[in-house]
Amino acid sequence: MTVSLAPTDQELAAIRADFPILGRRLITPAEEAFYQPSAPEGGGAKLVYLDSGATAQRPRVVLDAMRDFSENHNAAVHRGAHALASEATEAFEGARESIAAFVGAEAGELVFTSGATGAINLLTAALGAASTGRGQGLGRRFAILPGDRIVVTQAEHHSNLVPWQELAARTGAELAWLRVGADGRLRLDDLEGVINPRTRVMAFTHASNVTGAISDVAAITAAARRVGAFTVLDAAQTVPHQPVDLPALGVDFAAFSAHKMLGPNGIGGLYGRAELLEALPPGFTGGSMVEIVTMRDATFLPPPHRFEAGTQAVTQAIGWAAAVGYLSHLGMERIAAHEHELTVRLLDALATLEGVRVLGPAEAQDRLGAVAVDVAGVHAHDVGQYLDAQGIAIRVGHHCAQPIHRALGVQASTRASLALYNTADEIDRFVAALGEVRGYFGAAG
Amino acid sequence: MSSLDLMYQELIMDHARHPHGRGLAEDFDGESFQVNPTCGDRVQLRVHLAPPAGPGAAGEPVVARISWDGQGCSISAASASMMKDLAEGKTLSHVAQLGDAFGELMRSRGKGIDGAQADLLEDAISLEGVSRYPMRVKCALLGWMALKDAVAKAVVGDDSPAHIPEGI
């Protein structure tokens, strides 16, 4: 007999109580005119939040940590020598240590950025600098030359696609990509053909934010390594939902983001293997990342500070560390088990709805709880409006991933994305409401 | 009526299911291509201008024909359909007035616009419910943006095809 790791109903209720927003009833400005105080439970609809893939909600401990830092310890970090500055610096570097440890990395391997997008852009800026000869001898290994190849995939979020398009344009490199199959998974049979000997970078997502499909990291990194290409993993979708050990995955660089893992927005991280960060020239420059500055030039700090120009989002780093503490306390294995159970429930229920097509894998195996659907005859915006009127928050549109929508033959989709605080009841409410949509818009039958 | 039903009134759904003006005309004096960045919805719209039609037109050309094609939600389709009915056969200055009135309606956040302006819009006034949802206003304006752009091109004699990105 297997014992489920997933939390019990009582445990889940206790978890939900940690997130003040989950108790909200939703009377949108649009509903106000029709608000009836006599309606059960005070009117309005109870919020069903199924948009954590876009941004996750925050537990009270995250808010408390940020407030405590602001009220008691706030000062400029790595500057000045007074007691407060020292406390703030220790808290900031302590946050780095715990966030790095959460993904299996050393503190020196985690660069704070403005988010996952900021991380990719920092990396492409640094590679661009290396390509123009910055970083001297050590940096030469990162240079991308005309005719070299940068490989991405059709499943990328725009944040791990557009910066590479730009870097290719700046360096004269050729952009190539792995396609996705009809099941929404990357077509690994193309790997050998797409990753040619001139390939310098293989950038790919750990899991699609549209289809939820988890990539075969081992196969892709092995193919990249054979030709000496650097691997860059977009881990923004996976780190919040399952245990992730970046060094064990064997990737060279990775990007992830606080606001998708119960933390505040405005901060994220670029992971880089220590040896690589050591040799990489800076992407952004300015204060806080230099040693000696003359009127002619400057020398740079060692990593990670070499890559952190300007004032950092210190309060957000403190909040992010609290989020990581909260996730660790619950245990990522348990979170993954809970979300997996919900994903199975969701996929099974969706399979019974007529005119609803799941984009991506129909089975929950190697799949996250980000489930996008196409509703026959009803545009995603109209689907979303119907669900919103019942307090169900889902994402509609292309979810910042136009190419994979195009590859799957749709313009836009409706996406439910789960997090650790969602319940089976919420899944059922979503599916029930979704089942009414085609009838409402006259698209059924 | 709930605000959802108000937004998706029968009149609007009729236009969405059987949109007027859908299907691009062969020749045109001005063409525009517009996208809604949040969902990737797009409209391609063509206008054909004609010399003034009758007394009182003060020598001003009229928008003789509007045709369009695109992918979009029911609100964007219904809005483009109603716009076609409203603007076709009207003088350029009248079409500009219509565009202003509709824009004001969409910015009204459910408060509506004054009687004279509302009368101008005929059926399109039924889209007032959309203005309660700021995230949907762009859907309703997509066709109107394309019309304004296509007319502006036609007026300066630019009858080149609109730029449509490859591979979309």
XYZ file of C-alpha atoms in Angstrom:
613
model
C 0.000 0.000 0.000
C 1.306 3.425 -0.889
C 0.698 6.283 1.449
C -0.021 9.581 -0.217
C 2.388 12.337 0.557
C -0.284 14.892 -0.202
C -1.624 16.942 2.706
C -4.892 15.963 4.359
C -7.939 18.205 4.110
C -7.206 19.648 7.560
C -3.599 20.359 6.640
C -4.707 21.981 3.411
C -7.175 24.165 5.276
C -4.371 25.281 7.585
C -2.154 26.057 4.596
C -4.908 28.089 2.957
C -5.344 30.093 6.137
C -1.763 31.296 5.691
C -2.807 33.089 2.471
C -5.126 35.977 3.349
C -6.199 36.593 -0.251
C -7.632 33.093 -0.662
C -10.460 34.038 1.692
C -11.572 36.867 -0.534
C -15.022 37.116 -1.982
C -15.039 38.753 -5.325
C -17.365 41.570 -6.149
C -15.730 43.085 -9.179
C -16.398 46.735 -10.006
C -18.449 45.379 -12.852
C -20.687 43.432 -10.476
C -21.229 46.249 -8.005
C -24.367 47.574 -9.670
C -25.943 44.146 -9.331
C -24.667 43.361 -5.861
C -27.335 41.930 -3.609
C -26.517 41.957 0.088
C -29.176 39.289 0.675
C -27.234 36.745 -1.386
C -25.803 33.827 0.595
C -22.520 34.464 2.394
C -22.706 38.190 1.815
C -22.834 38.070 -1.966
C -20.103 38.018 -4.505
C -18.304 34.904 -5.558
C -15.706 33.052 -3.557
C -12.346 33.425 -5.255
C -11.049 30.316 -7.006
C -7.477 31.210 -7.855
C -6.172 29.071 -10.707
C -3.619 31.492 -12.137
C -0.529 30.668 -10.088
C 1.442 29.977 -13.256
C 1.200 33.710 -13.928
C 1.853 34.749 -10.355
C 1.425 32.879 -7.093
C -0.229 34.195 -3.945
C 1.848 35.045 -0.884
C 1.628 33.576 2.592
C 1.636 35.895 5.594
C 5.203 34.876 6.579
C 6.508 36.454 3.362
C 4.714 39.716 4.052
C 5.790 39.662 7.710
C 9.442 39.104 6.811
C 9.427 42.057 4.442
C 7.709 44.268 6.952
C 10.063 43.231 9.751
C 13.080 43.961 7.589
C 11.694 47.360 6.618
C 10.778 48.303 10.187
C 13.864 47.030 11.944
C 16.848 46.330 9.705
C 16.638 48.377 6.519
C 19.878 49.972 5.296
C 22.007 49.987 2.143
C 23.782 46.658 1.730
C 27.485 46.318 0.938
C 27.968 50.019 1.640
C 28.804 51.860 4.826
C 29.914 50.266 8.042
C 27.273 51.110 10.590
C 25.438 48.482 12.583
C 22.242 48.616 10.527
C 24.160 48.326 7.250
C 25.846 45.268 8.612
C 22.528 43.693 9.695
C 20.976 44.428 6.315
C 23.965 42.981 4.450
C 23.886 39.848 6.555
C 20.166 39.409 5.974
C 20.584 39.953 2.213
C 23.471 37.501 1.870
C 21.676 35.061 4.166
C 18.680 35.217 1.843
C 20.950 34.429 -1.094
C 22.308 31.427 0.758
C 18.916 29.919 1.535
C 17.458 30.561 -1.937
C 20.561 29.049 -3.581
C 20.384 26.033 -1.254
C 16.721 25.551 -2.200
C 17.828 24.779 -5.780
C 20.926 22.865 -4.697
C 23.393 25.658 -5.462
C 26.131 27.524 -3.590
C 25.449 31.130 -2.622
C 28.120 32.316 -5.062
C 26.247 30.682 -7.919
C 23.083 32.747 -7.474
C 22.889 36.226 -8.981
C 19.913 38.349 -7.984
C 18.058 39.821 -10.948
C 14.754 41.581 -11.470
C 13.081 38.279 -12.381
C 13.480 35.356 -14.759
C 13.282 37.712 -17.744
C 15.940 39.885 -16.100
C 18.111 36.810 -15.611
C 17.983 35.771 -19.281
C 18.623 39.329 -20.423
C 21.549 39.642 -18.023
C 23.007 36.460 -19.457
C 22.500 37.480 -23.090
C 24.029 40.891 -22.306
C 27.061 39.188 -20.765
C 27.417 36.781 -23.697
C 27.081 39.748 -26.028
C 29.864 41.518 -24.151
C 32.064 38.415 -24.388
C 31.307 38.267 -28.109
C 32.788 41.742 -28.604
C 35.966 40.778 -26.755
C 35.097 41.870 -23.208
C 36.215 39.571 -20.413
C 39.684 39.127 -21.927
C 41.088 35.626 -22.218
C 38.676 33.935 -19.830
C 35.652 35.448 -21.520
C 36.674 34.197 -24.940
C 35.007 30.849 -24.354
C 31.625 32.629 -24.324
C 32.115 34.514 -27.580
C 29.399 33.912 -30.147
C 30.573 34.469 -33.704
C 28.800 34.996 -37.020
C 27.640 31.600 -38.263
C 27.487 30.093 -34.771
C 24.162 28.673 -33.724
C 21.848 29.484 -30.825
C 19.178 26.853 -30.239
C 15.889 27.406 -28.432
C 12.570 25.551 -28.540
C 9.082 26.242 -29.833
C 7.792 25.792 -26.282
C 9.554 28.847 -24.864
C 7.943 31.646 -22.960
C 8.803 34.865 -24.794
C 11.288 35.655 -22.020
C 13.503 32.750 -23.088
C 13.056 33.402 -26.786
C 13.161 37.101 -27.621
C 16.476 37.811 -25.792
C 18.078 35.001 -27.847
C 16.627 36.388 -31.067
C 18.231 39.696 -30.153
C 21.586 38.141 -29.251
C 21.582 36.223 -32.550
C 20.871 39.450 -34.420
C 23.666 41.290 -32.571
C 26.286 38.585 -33.084
C 25.336 37.302 -36.517
C 24.563 33.873 -35.083
C 21.864 31.687 -36.539
C 18.769 30.925 -34.460
C 17.402 27.385 -34.662
C 14.766 25.603 -32.630
C 13.430 22.286 -31.485
C 9.794 21.862 -32.464
C 6.942 20.542 -30.366
C 4.839 17.596 -31.429
C 1.058 17.368 -31.482
C 1.174 16.194 -27.858
C 2.867 19.463 -26.866
C 6.148 17.788 -25.961
C 9.530 18.707 -27.428
C 10.476 16.547 -30.391
C 13.687 14.987 -29.170
C 14.075 13.031 -32.414
C 15.128 16.384 -33.911
C 17.842 16.935 -31.274
C 20.828 15.678 -33.233
C 19.832 17.603 -36.343
C 19.119 20.904 -34.624
C 22.112 20.950 -32.286
C 24.899 21.085 -34.873
C 28.658 21.419 -34.167
C 28.438 25.234 -34.428
C 25.887 25.389 -31.604
C 27.098 27.596 -28.750
C 23.931 27.861 -26.664
C 21.003 25.545 -26.009
C 18.296 27.480 -24.155
C 15.151 25.592 -23.177
C 12.340 25.545 -20.717
C 12.159 23.029 -17.891
C 8.392 22.919 -18.362
C 6.065 24.647 -20.778
C 3.875 27.280 -19.144
C 1.162 26.354 -21.654
C 1.174 22.563 -21.935
C 2.771 21.810 -18.574
C 5.020 19.277 -20.348
C 8.248 18.715 -18.425
C 11.307 18.596 -20.660
C 13.788 15.742 -20.748
C 16.662 17.791 -19.348
C 19.138 14.891 -19.348
C 18.693 14.153 -23.052
C 18.931 17.799 -24.073
C 21.966 18.651 -21.935
C 23.746 15.513 -23.165
C 23.208 16.522 -26.790
C 24.394 20.067 -26.057
C 27.440 18.852 -24.185
C 28.523 16.677 -27.087
C 29.097 19.802 -29.183
C 30.350 21.981 -26.327
C 27.265 24.225 -26.180
C 26.224 25.993 -22.988
C 22.854 24.983 -21.595
C 20.418 27.550 -20.231
C 17.326 26.336 -18.404
C 14.184 28.379 -17.810
C 13.149 26.898 -14.476
C 10.566 29.550 -13.564
C 7.679 27.098 -13.948
C 9.196 24.096 -12.179
C 10.968 25.431 -9.084
C 7.631 26.329 -7.389
C 6.115 22.900 -7.964
C 8.662 20.130 -7.517
C 12.093 19.560 -5.986
C 14.679 21.066 -8.350
C 18.423 20.559 -7.966
C 20.059 22.662 -10.674
C 23.618 21.275 -10.344
C 22.229 17.731 -10.433
C 20.324 18.580 -13.626
C 23.685 19.395 -15.151
C 22.718 22.695 -16.743
C 25.197 25.569 -17.012
C 22.780 28.411 -16.338
C 19.200 28.679 -15.121
C 16.646 31.386 -14.518
C 13.802 31.479 -12.033
C 11.558 33.945 -10.350
C 10.307 34.746 -6.825
C 6.768 35.782 -7.639
C 5.871 32.392 -9.061
C 6.980 30.662 -5.841
C 5.039 32.581 -3.181
C 7.552 35.420 -3.069
C 7.237 39.087 -4.023
C 7.627 40.348 -7.567
C 10.599 42.403 -8.710
C 13.202 39.755 -7.943
C 14.475 36.580 -9.522
C 17.704 34.711 -9.953
C 20.291 33.673 -12.480
C 22.047 30.468 -11.521
C 25.420 29.816 -13.118
C 27.976 27.129 -12.424
C 30.710 28.747 -10.300
C 33.446 28.158 -12.824
C 31.408 29.813 -15.575
C 30.327 32.861 -13.586
C 33.992 33.308 -12.649
C 34.933 33.702 -16.320
C 31.862 35.563 -17.597
C 32.158 39.334 -18.152
C 29.419 41.505 -16.612
C 26.203 42.149 -18.503
C 25.137 45.316 -16.722
C 27.615 47.684 -15.132
C 27.691 50.527 -12.597
C 27.857 50.864 -8.844
C 28.325 47.936 -6.448
C 29.924 45.611 -9.008
C 33.377 47.205 -9.269
C 36.712 47.128 -7.434
C 38.817 50.002 -8.785
C 37.375 52.695 -11.027
C 39.503 55.229 -12.878
C 38.390 57.707 -15.521
C 39.498 55.256 -18.174
C 38.245 51.874 -16.988
C 37.290 49.640 -14.085
C 37.951 46.250 -12.565
C 35.093 44.059 -11.472
C 34.153 42.155 -8.332
C 34.035 38.375 -8.310
C 30.640 36.724 -8.858
C 27.875 36.941 -7.855
C 28.335 40.665 -7.154
C 29.982 41.287 -10.527
C 26.531 40.782 -12.042
C 24.567 42.917 -9.573
C 24.994 46.491 -10.735
C 23.116 49.153 -8.822
C 20.870 48.992 -5.785
C 19.426 45.545 -5.262
C 15.862 44.574 -4.332
C 16.889 43.770 -0.765
C 13.442 43.727 0.844
C 12.222 41.402 -1.898
C 15.212 39.105 -1.348
C 14.210 38.832 2.323
C 10.630 38.026 1.292
C 11.806 35.477 -1.246
C 13.907 33.717 1.381
C 10.838 33.549 3.628
C 8.874 31.996 0.738
C 11.600 29.407 0.267
C 11.484 28.694 4.003
C 7.720 28.191 3.794
C 8.005 25.839 0.811
C 10.812 23.869 2.459
C 8.798 23.545 5.644
C 5.897 22.010 3.727
C 8.316 19.944 1.650
C 8.547 20.062 -2.131
C 7.884 16.325 -2.424
C 4.561 16.765 -0.656
C 3.682 19.827 -2.720
C 4.446 17.903 -5.916
C 2.318 14.970 -4.739
C -0.630 17.236 -3.919
C -0.469 19.099 -7.229
C -0.107 15.826 -9.111
C -3.323 14.493 -7.537
C -5.136 17.681 -8.501
C -3.728 17.539 -12.038
C -4.986 13.973 -12.475
C -8.406 15.046 -11.220
C -8.437 18.027 -13.563
C -7.317 16.124 -16.670
C -9.786 13.297 -15.990
C -12.664 15.735 -15.614
C -11.710 17.761 -18.688
C -11.674 14.583 -20.766
C -15.414 14.234 -20.104
C -16.277 17.695 -21.468
C -17.436 17.872 -25.048
C -15.723 20.468 -27.228
C -12.860 21.010 -24.787
C -9.400 20.104 -26.033
C -6.438 20.007 -23.678
C -3.314 21.511 -25.262
C -0.436 19.251 -24.370
C -0.136 15.888 -22.680
C -3.439 14.303 -21.710
C -1.755 12.332 -18.915
C -0.353 13.781 -15.711
C 2.941 11.915 -16.073
C 5.923 14.279 -16.504
C 3.522 17.135 -16.505
C 2.892 20.119 -14.269
C -0.522 21.388 -13.248
C -0.595 24.092 -15.910
C -3.472 23.014 -18.122
C -4.472 25.062 -21.144
C -7.594 24.244 -23.110
C -9.207 25.258 -26.353
C -12.994 25.476 -26.187
C -14.559 24.780 -29.578
C -16.496 27.737 -30.911
C -15.749 30.067 -28.003
C -12.840 32.477 -27.886
C -10.622 32.283 -24.788
C -11.526 35.838 -23.755
C -15.185 34.928 -23.714
C -14.455 31.745 -21.740
C -12.483 33.778 -19.216
C -15.260 36.337 -18.865
C -17.797 33.625 -18.083
C -15.536 32.053 -15.451
C -14.623 35.431 -13.966
C -18.286 36.133 -13.324
C -18.166 33.138 -10.952
C -15.005 34.306 -9.204
C -12.794 31.820 -11.054
C -9.466 33.424 -11.962
C -7.758 31.732 -14.902
C -5.508 33.072 -17.610
C -6.702 33.731 -21.144
C -4.663 34.694 -24.167
C -1.326 33.381 -25.356
C 0.357 33.358 -21.932
C 3.487 35.023 -23.363
C 4.067 31.971 -25.558
C 2.727 32.710 -29.024
C 4.861 30.215 -30.983
C 3.654 27.129 -29.119
C 0.038 28.226 -29.559
C 0.659 28.596 -33.268
C 2.344 25.186 -33.337
C -0.721 23.638 -31.710
C -3.028 25.387 -34.156
C -4.685 27.904 -31.846
C -4.501 31.653 -31.390
C -5.179 31.796 -27.692
C -6.198 29.459 -24.918
C -7.709 29.292 -21.454
C -5.273 28.128 -18.799
C -5.802 26.881 -15.283
C -2.564 26.623 -13.322
C -2.366 25.055 -9.905
C -0.396 25.691 -6.780
C 0.003 24.010 -3.418
C -3.010 25.830 -1.912
C -5.592 24.673 -4.444
C -8.272 22.155 -3.500
C -10.186 19.388 -5.248
C -13.335 21.442 -4.754
C -11.799 24.319 -6.704
C -10.933 21.982 -9.571
C -14.521 20.754 -9.606
C -15.925 24.289 -9.635
C -13.676 25.225 -12.527
C -14.628 22.177 -14.564
C -18.340 22.626 -13.838
C -18.233 26.259 -14.967
C -16.154 25.401 -18.035
C -18.756 22.782 -18.936
C -21.419 25.525 -19.110
C -19.475 27.845 -21.398
C -20.379 26.406 -24.797
C -24.048 26.370 -23.905
C -23.969 29.987 -22.762
C -22.331 31.157 -25.975
C -24.483 28.962 -28.166
C -21.569 26.870 -29.346
C -22.781 23.518 -28.017
C -24.413 20.800 -30.063
C -29.722 40.994 -15.829
C -26.243 40.120 -14.594
C -23.374 42.196 -15.912
C -22.256 39.130 -17.850
C -25.612 38.928 -19.618
C -25.495 42.678 -20.154
C -22.166 42.328 -21.879
C -23.250 39.409 -24.043
C -26.685 40.670 -25.088
C -28.508 38.872 -27.867
C -27.820 41.715 -30.291
C -24.088 41.422 -29.668
C -24.075 37.656 -29.974
C -26.039 37.894 -33.251
C -23.400 40.182 -34.702
C -20.615 37.918 -33.376
C -22.133 34.834 -35.004
C -22.920 36.520 -38.299
C -20.545 39.457 -38.561
C -21.185 42.070 -41.241
C -18.366 43.065 -43.534
C -16.348 39.938 -42.914
C -14.400 38.795 -45.971
C -11.859 41.090 -47.561
C -12.760 43.075 -50.684
C -10.307 42.733 -53.557
C -9.487 46.386 -54.111
C -9.044 49.082 -51.500
C -7.840 52.630 -51.010
C -6.409 51.970 -47.553
C -5.616 48.862 -45.532
C -4.694 48.309 -41.902
C -3.593 45.387 -39.767
C -4.008 45.594 -35.997
C -3.287 43.163 -33.182
C -4.380 42.942 -29.585
C -1.123 42.200 -27.756
C -2.725 40.371 -24.824
C -4.265 37.589 -26.893
C -2.680 37.932 -30.324
C -6.084 38.601 -31.900
C -5.844 40.436 -35.164
C -7.925 42.246 -37.703
C -7.088 43.109 -41.281
C -9.379 45.839 -42.610
C -9.835 47.536 -45.978
C -11.660 50.717 -46.881
C -12.783 52.024 -50.196
C -13.510 55.755 -50.452
C -15.953 57.376 -52.874
C -16.598 60.961 -53.958
C -19.290 62.865 -52.064
C -22.687 61.283 -52.437
C -25.322 63.931 -52.730
C -26.040 67.449 -51.564
C -24.864 68.555 -48.136
C -21.827 66.322 -48.224
C -19.785 69.494 -48.766
C -17.390 67.920 -51.153
C -16.175 65.411 -48.624
C -15.487 61.811 -49.624
C -17.418 59.021 -47.970
C -16.314 55.629 -46.703
C -18.012 53.594 -49.385
C -17.031 50.147 -48.296
C -15.532 48.491 -45.244
C -14.408 44.890 -45.310
C -12.380 42.981 -42.777
C -11.156 39.620 -41.667
C -9.549 38.446 -38.508
C -9.475 36.210 -35.502
C -10.971 37.422 -32.318
C -13.423 37.047 -29.499
C -17.139 37.666 -29.797
C -16.742 41.255 -28.584
C -14.164 42.173 -31.219
C -16.162 40.509 -33.984
C -19.456 42.100 -32.907
C -17.830 45.503 -32.583
C -16.265 45.361 -36.065
C -19.584 44.176 -37.483
C -21.553 47.038 -35.910
C -18.881 49.496 -36.961
C -19.262 48.413 -40.565
C -23.008 49.063 -40.459
C -22.505 52.431 -38.801
C -19.654 53.888 -40.785
C -20.306 52.697 -44.297
C -21.671 55.455 -46.526
C -20.753 58.206 -44.050
C -18.442 61.147 -44.686
C -14.914 61.062 -43.327
C -15.675 63.671 -40.680
C -18.776 61.783 -39.583
C -16.763 58.549 -39.325
C -14.204 60.383 -37.208
C -17.037 61.575 -34.934
C -18.311 58.036 -34.607
C -14.864 56.812 -33.666
C -14.560 59.507 -31.003
C -17.991 58.721 -29.579
C -17.285 54.991 -29.457
C -13.888 55.606 -27.828
C -15.575 57.744 -25.188
C -18.182 55.051 -24.580
C -15.427 52.488 -24.036
C -13.614 54.762 -21.582
C -16.799 55.459 -19.613
C -16.377 52.552 -17.173
C -20.015 51.642 -17.384
C -21.301 55.201 -16.991
C -22.226 55.591 -20.646
C -22.144 58.763 -22.724
C -24.603 61.630 -23.248
C -27.721 61.227 -25.338
C -26.671 62.974 -28.548
C -23.468 60.997 -28.801
C -25.190 57.780 -27.790
C -27.756 58.248 -30.569
C -24.925 58.501 -33.086
C -23.784 54.990 -32.243
C -27.081 53.190 -32.882
C -26.644 49.416 -32.222
C -23.050 49.893 -31.103
C -24.317 51.534 -27.907
C -25.148 47.975 -26.781
C -21.420 47.442 -26.247
C -21.559 49.829 -23.272
C -21.338 46.787 -20.968
C -17.797 46.154 -22.198
C -16.634 49.436 -20.689
C -17.121 47.913 -17.226
C -14.265 45.535 -18.007
C -11.094 47.554 -18.711
C -9.316 44.383 -19.841
C -11.848 43.893 -22.637
C -12.026 47.436 -23.986
C -9.151 46.720 -26.380
C -11.189 43.892 -27.939
C -14.014 46.279 -28.789
C -11.646 48.940 -30.106
C -9.594 46.673 -32.374
C -11.760 47.174 -35.472
C -12.134 50.884 -34.814
C -8.356 51.304 -34.594
C -8.007 49.525 -37.923
C -10.685 51.713 -39.512
C -9.026 54.916 -38.332
C -5.658 53.754 -39.634
C -7.001 52.519 -42.983
C -8.907 55.775 -43.564
C -5.835 57.844 -42.691
C -3.844 55.903 -45.287
C -6.557 56.200 -47.920
C -6.741 59.962 -47.405
C -3.034 60.418 -48.144
C -3.234 58.054 -51.116
C -1.299 55.226 -49.467
C -2.939 52.125 -50.918
C -0.031 49.790 -50.113
C -0.896 46.524 -48.352
C -0.598 46.665 -44.547
C 2.445 44.981 -43.061
C 1.519 41.564 -41.738
C 4.312 39.744 -39.883
C 5.388 36.513 -41.537
C 4.526 33.135 -40.120
C 1.755 34.199 -37.776
